[in-house]
Tab-separated table of C-alpha atoms in Angstrom:
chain	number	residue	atom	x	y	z
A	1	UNK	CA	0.000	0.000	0.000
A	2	UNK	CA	2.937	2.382	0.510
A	3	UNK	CA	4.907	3.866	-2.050
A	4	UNK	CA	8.531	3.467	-2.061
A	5	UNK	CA	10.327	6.784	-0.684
A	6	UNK	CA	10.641	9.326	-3.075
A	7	UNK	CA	8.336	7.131	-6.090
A	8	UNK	CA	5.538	9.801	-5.700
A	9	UNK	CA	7.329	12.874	-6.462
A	10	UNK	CA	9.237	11.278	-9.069
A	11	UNK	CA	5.742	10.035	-10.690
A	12	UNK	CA	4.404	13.641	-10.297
A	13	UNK	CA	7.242	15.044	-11.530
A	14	UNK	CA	7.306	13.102	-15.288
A	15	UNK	CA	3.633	12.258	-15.394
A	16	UNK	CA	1.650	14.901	-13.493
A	17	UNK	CA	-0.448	12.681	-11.523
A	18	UNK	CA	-1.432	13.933	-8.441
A	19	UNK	CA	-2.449	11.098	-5.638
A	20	UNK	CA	-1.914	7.473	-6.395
A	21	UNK	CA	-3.133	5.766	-9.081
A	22	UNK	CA	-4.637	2.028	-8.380
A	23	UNK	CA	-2.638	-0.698	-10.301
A	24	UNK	CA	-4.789	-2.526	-13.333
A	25	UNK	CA	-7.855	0.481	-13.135
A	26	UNK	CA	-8.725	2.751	-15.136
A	27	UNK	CA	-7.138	6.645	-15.337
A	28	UNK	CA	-9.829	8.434	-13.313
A	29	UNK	CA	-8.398	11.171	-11.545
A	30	UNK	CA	-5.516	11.857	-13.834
A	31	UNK	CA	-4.129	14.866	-13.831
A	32	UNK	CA	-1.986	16.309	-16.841
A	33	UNK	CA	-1.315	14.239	-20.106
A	34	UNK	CA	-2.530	11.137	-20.220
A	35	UNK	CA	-0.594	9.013	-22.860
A	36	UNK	CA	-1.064	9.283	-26.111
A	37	UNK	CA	-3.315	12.038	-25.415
A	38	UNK	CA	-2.983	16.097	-25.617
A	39	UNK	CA	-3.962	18.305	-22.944
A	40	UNK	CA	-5.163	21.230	-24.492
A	41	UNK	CA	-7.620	22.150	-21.459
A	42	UNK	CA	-4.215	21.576	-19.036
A	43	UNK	CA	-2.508	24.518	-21.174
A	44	UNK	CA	-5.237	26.527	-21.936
A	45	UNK	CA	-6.210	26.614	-18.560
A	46	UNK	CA	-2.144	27.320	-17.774
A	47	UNK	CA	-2.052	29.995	-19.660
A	48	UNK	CA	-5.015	31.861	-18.756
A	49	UNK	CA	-3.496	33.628	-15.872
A	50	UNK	CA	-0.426	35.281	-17.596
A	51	UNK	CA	-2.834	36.345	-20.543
A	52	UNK	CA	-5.513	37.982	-18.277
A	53	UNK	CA	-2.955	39.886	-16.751
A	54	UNK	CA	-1.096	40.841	-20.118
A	55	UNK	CA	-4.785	41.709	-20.929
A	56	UNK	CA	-5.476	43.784	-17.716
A	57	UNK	CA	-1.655	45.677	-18.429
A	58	UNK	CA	-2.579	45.818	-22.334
A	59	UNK	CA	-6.155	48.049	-21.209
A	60	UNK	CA	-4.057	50.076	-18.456
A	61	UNK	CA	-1.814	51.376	-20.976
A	62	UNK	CA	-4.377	51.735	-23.863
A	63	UNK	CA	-6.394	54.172	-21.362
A	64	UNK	CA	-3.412	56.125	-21.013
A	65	UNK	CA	-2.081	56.455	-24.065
A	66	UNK	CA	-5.479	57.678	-24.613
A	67	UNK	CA	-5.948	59.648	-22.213
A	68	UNK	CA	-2.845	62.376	-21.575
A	69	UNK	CA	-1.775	62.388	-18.394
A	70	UNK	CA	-0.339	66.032	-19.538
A	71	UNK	CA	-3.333	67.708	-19.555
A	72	UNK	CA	-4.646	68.469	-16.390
A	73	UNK	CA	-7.919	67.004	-14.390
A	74	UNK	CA	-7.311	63.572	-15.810
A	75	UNK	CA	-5.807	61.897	-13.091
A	76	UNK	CA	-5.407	63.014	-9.462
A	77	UNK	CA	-2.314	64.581	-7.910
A	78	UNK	CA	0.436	62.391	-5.978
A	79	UNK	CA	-0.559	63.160	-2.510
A	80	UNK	CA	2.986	62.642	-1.423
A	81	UNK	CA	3.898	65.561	-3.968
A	82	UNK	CA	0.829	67.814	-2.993
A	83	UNK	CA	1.061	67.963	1.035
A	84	UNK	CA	5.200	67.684	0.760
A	85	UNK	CA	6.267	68.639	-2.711
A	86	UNK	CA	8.306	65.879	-2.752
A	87	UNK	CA	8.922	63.781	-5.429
A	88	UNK	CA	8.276	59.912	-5.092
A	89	UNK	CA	9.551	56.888	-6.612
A	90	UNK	CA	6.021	56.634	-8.986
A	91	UNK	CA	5.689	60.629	-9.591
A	92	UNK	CA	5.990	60.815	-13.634
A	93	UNK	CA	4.481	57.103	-13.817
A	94	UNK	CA	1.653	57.941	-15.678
A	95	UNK	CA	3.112	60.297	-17.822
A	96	UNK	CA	6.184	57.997	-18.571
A	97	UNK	CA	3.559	55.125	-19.565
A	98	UNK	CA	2.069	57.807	-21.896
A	99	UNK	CA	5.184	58.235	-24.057
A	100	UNK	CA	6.362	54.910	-23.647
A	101	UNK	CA	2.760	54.242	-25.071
A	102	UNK	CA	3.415	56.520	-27.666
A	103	UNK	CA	6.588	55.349	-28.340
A	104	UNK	CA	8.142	58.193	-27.305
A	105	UNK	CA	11.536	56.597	-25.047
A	106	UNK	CA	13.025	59.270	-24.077
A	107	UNK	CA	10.316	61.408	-22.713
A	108	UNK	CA	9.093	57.895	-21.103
A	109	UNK	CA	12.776	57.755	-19.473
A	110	UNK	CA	13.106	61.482	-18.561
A	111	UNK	CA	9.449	61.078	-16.775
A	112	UNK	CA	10.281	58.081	-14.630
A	113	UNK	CA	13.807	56.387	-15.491
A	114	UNK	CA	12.897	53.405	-12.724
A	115	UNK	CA	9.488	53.181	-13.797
A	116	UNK	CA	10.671	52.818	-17.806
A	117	UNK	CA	13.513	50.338	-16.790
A	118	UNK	CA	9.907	48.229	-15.530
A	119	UNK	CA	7.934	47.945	-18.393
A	120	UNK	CA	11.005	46.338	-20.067
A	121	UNK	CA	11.736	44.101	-16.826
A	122	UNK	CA	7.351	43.324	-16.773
A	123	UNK	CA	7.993	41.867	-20.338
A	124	UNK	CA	10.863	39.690	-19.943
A	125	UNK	CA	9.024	38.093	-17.112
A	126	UNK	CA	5.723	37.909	-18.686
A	127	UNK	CA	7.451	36.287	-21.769
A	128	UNK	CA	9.552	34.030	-19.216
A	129	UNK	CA	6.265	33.235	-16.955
A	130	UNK	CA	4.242	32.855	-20.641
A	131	UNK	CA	6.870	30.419	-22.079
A	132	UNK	CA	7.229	28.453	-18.340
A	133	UNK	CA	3.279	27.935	-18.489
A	134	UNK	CA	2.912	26.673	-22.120
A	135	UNK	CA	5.433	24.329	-21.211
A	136	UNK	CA	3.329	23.148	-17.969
A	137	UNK	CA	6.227	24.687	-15.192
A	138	UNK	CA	5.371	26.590	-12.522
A	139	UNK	CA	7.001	30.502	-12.678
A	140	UNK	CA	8.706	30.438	-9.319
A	141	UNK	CA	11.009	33.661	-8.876
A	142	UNK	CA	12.796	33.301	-5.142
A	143	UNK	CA	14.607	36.494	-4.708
A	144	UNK	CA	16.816	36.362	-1.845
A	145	UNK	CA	16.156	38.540	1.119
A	146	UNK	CA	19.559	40.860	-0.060
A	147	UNK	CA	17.642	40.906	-3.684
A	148	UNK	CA	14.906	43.217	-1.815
A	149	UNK	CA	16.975	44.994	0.249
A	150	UNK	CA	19.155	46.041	-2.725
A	151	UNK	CA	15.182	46.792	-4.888
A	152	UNK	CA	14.967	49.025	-1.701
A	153	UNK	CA	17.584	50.892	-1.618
A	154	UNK	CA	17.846	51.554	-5.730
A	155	UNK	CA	14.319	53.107	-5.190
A	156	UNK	CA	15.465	55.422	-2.013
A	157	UNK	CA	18.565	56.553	-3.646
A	158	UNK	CA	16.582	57.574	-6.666
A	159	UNK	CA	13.860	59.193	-4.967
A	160	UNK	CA	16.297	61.459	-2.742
A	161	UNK	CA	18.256	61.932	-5.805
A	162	UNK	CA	15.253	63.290	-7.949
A	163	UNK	CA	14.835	65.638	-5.124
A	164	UNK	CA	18.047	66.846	-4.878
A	165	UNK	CA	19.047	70.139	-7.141
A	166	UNK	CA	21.959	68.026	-8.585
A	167	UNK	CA	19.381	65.022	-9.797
A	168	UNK	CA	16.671	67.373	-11.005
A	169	UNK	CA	17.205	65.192	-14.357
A	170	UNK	CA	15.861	62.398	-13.007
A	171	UNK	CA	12.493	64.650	-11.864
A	172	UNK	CA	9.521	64.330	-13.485
């Protein structure tokens, strides 16, 4: 009745079968491909979740490339920028999607240099995370604790920076 140590994962691991599967019965409960067999409902349903949010990403940035975030009474203020006047690590977001939008780099990187460097970073993992899921692997991206400390501090240092007189290039 019990499987030999380490027979189960192994089985998972080539076949995708989840639980044990009775010797001489049939393949109910099968999860995965089944031999022989495609499993088009496996991927599709896979690959849902990476297109829904490339979807939900794909209408964000249609609505503002539509809709200028230059002209004023589109979008609200940063509230961090309208009770300090300081400048935060998303001010210029908006505007930086615009151009980027519009195809317009440079005005995307002079808006929001960490938010530009972002989009490009979003698409090589949505590609990565697309490709991992047609293929039936799990994205798993384990960034070591030093990983976010270091994310941290890139996005303090440029947020005092773009508020200093020297690093007013880097201000929206």
């Amino acid at each position: 009745m019990h499987e030999p140590h380490g027979h189960g994962s192994v089985l998972k691991r080539r076949t995708g079968w989840v639980g044990r599967q009775p010797r001489g019965k049939d393949r109910a409960g099968w999860v995965g491909r089944q031999p022989g067999g495609k499993d088009r409902a496996g991927r599709v349903r896979r690959l849902g979740t990476p297109l829904g949010i490339l979807a939900a990403v794909t209408g964000a940035f249609a609505y503002v490339g539509t809709v200028d975030p230059n002209e004023p009474g589109h979008y609200p203020v940063c509230p961090l920028l309208q009770l300090t006047g300081v400048f935060c690590p998303g001010c210029g977001g908006l505007r930086s999607a615009h151009a980027f939008i519009t195809g317009d780099l440079g005005a995307a990187f002079s808006a929001n240099a960490i938010a530009t460097a972002g989009y490009f970073l979003f698409a090589a993992v949505w590609v990565l995370w697309l490709v991992r899921a047609w293929r039936g692997k799990p994205l798993r991206i384990a960034l070591a604790p030093a990983w976010w400390w270091g994310v941290g501090a890139v996005l303090l240092v440029f947020t005092v920076v773009r508020n200093l007189p020297f690093g007013s290039a880097l201000a929206p």
